[in-house]
XYZ file of C-alpha atoms in Angstrom:
63
model
C 23.328 81.935 34.171
C 25.345 80.807 37.156
C 28.008 82.906 38.866
C 30.904 80.554 38.405
C 34.533 81.152 39.185
C 35.760 82.286 35.758
C 36.537 85.993 35.577
C 36.543 88.171 32.486
C 40.274 89.020 32.821
C 41.098 85.314 32.584
C 42.340 85.676 28.995
C 44.966 88.225 30.036
C 46.166 85.932 32.843
C 46.466 82.992 30.469
C 48.369 85.055 27.898
C 50.939 85.935 30.547
C 51.342 82.217 31.305
C 49.650 82.150 34.727
C 47.166 79.596 35.910
C 44.376 80.493 38.295
C 46.323 78.762 41.065
C 49.217 81.209 40.718
C 47.174 84.371 41.132
C 47.515 86.211 44.433
C 44.583 85.640 46.777
C 43.595 89.328 46.704
C 43.242 89.235 42.902
C 41.389 85.944 43.089
C 38.869 87.492 45.472
C 38.369 90.441 43.103
C 37.785 88.023 40.226
C 35.240 86.140 42.289
C 33.480 89.383 43.254
C 33.421 90.592 39.635
C 32.123 87.269 38.406
C 29.377 87.182 41.048
C 28.268 90.745 40.140
C 28.264 89.935 36.417
C 26.147 86.868 37.141
C 23.599 89.047 38.936
C 23.654 91.732 36.226
C 23.224 89.187 33.460
C 20.110 87.612 34.995
C 18.152 90.538 33.506
C 20.687 92.690 31.591
C 20.007 96.177 30.331
C 20.398 96.516 26.576
C 23.793 98.224 26.931
C 25.166 95.243 28.895
C 24.194 92.512 26.412
C 27.647 92.181 24.858
C 29.299 91.969 28.292
C 26.786 89.319 29.348
C 27.447 87.311 26.196
C 31.165 87.322 26.939
C 30.509 86.361 30.559
C 28.295 83.526 29.370
C 31.050 82.186 27.133
C 33.559 82.353 29.979
C 31.437 80.499 32.515
C 30.120 77.886 30.108
C 31.527 74.463 30.951
C 32.345 72.066 28.091
């Protein structure tokens, strides 16, 4: 699974009507950091993290 630039809180940002381009740079960096760490975790996830990794997979999947 690749560590792409799609964070888990993306849904909340879209609900509020923001695009990724309108997010402050500090938040964007946090999203990138979170996404990178989730990518590493989900390479070999512990059982308790499987649902988080499934969500992360759905978010980073490209059509």
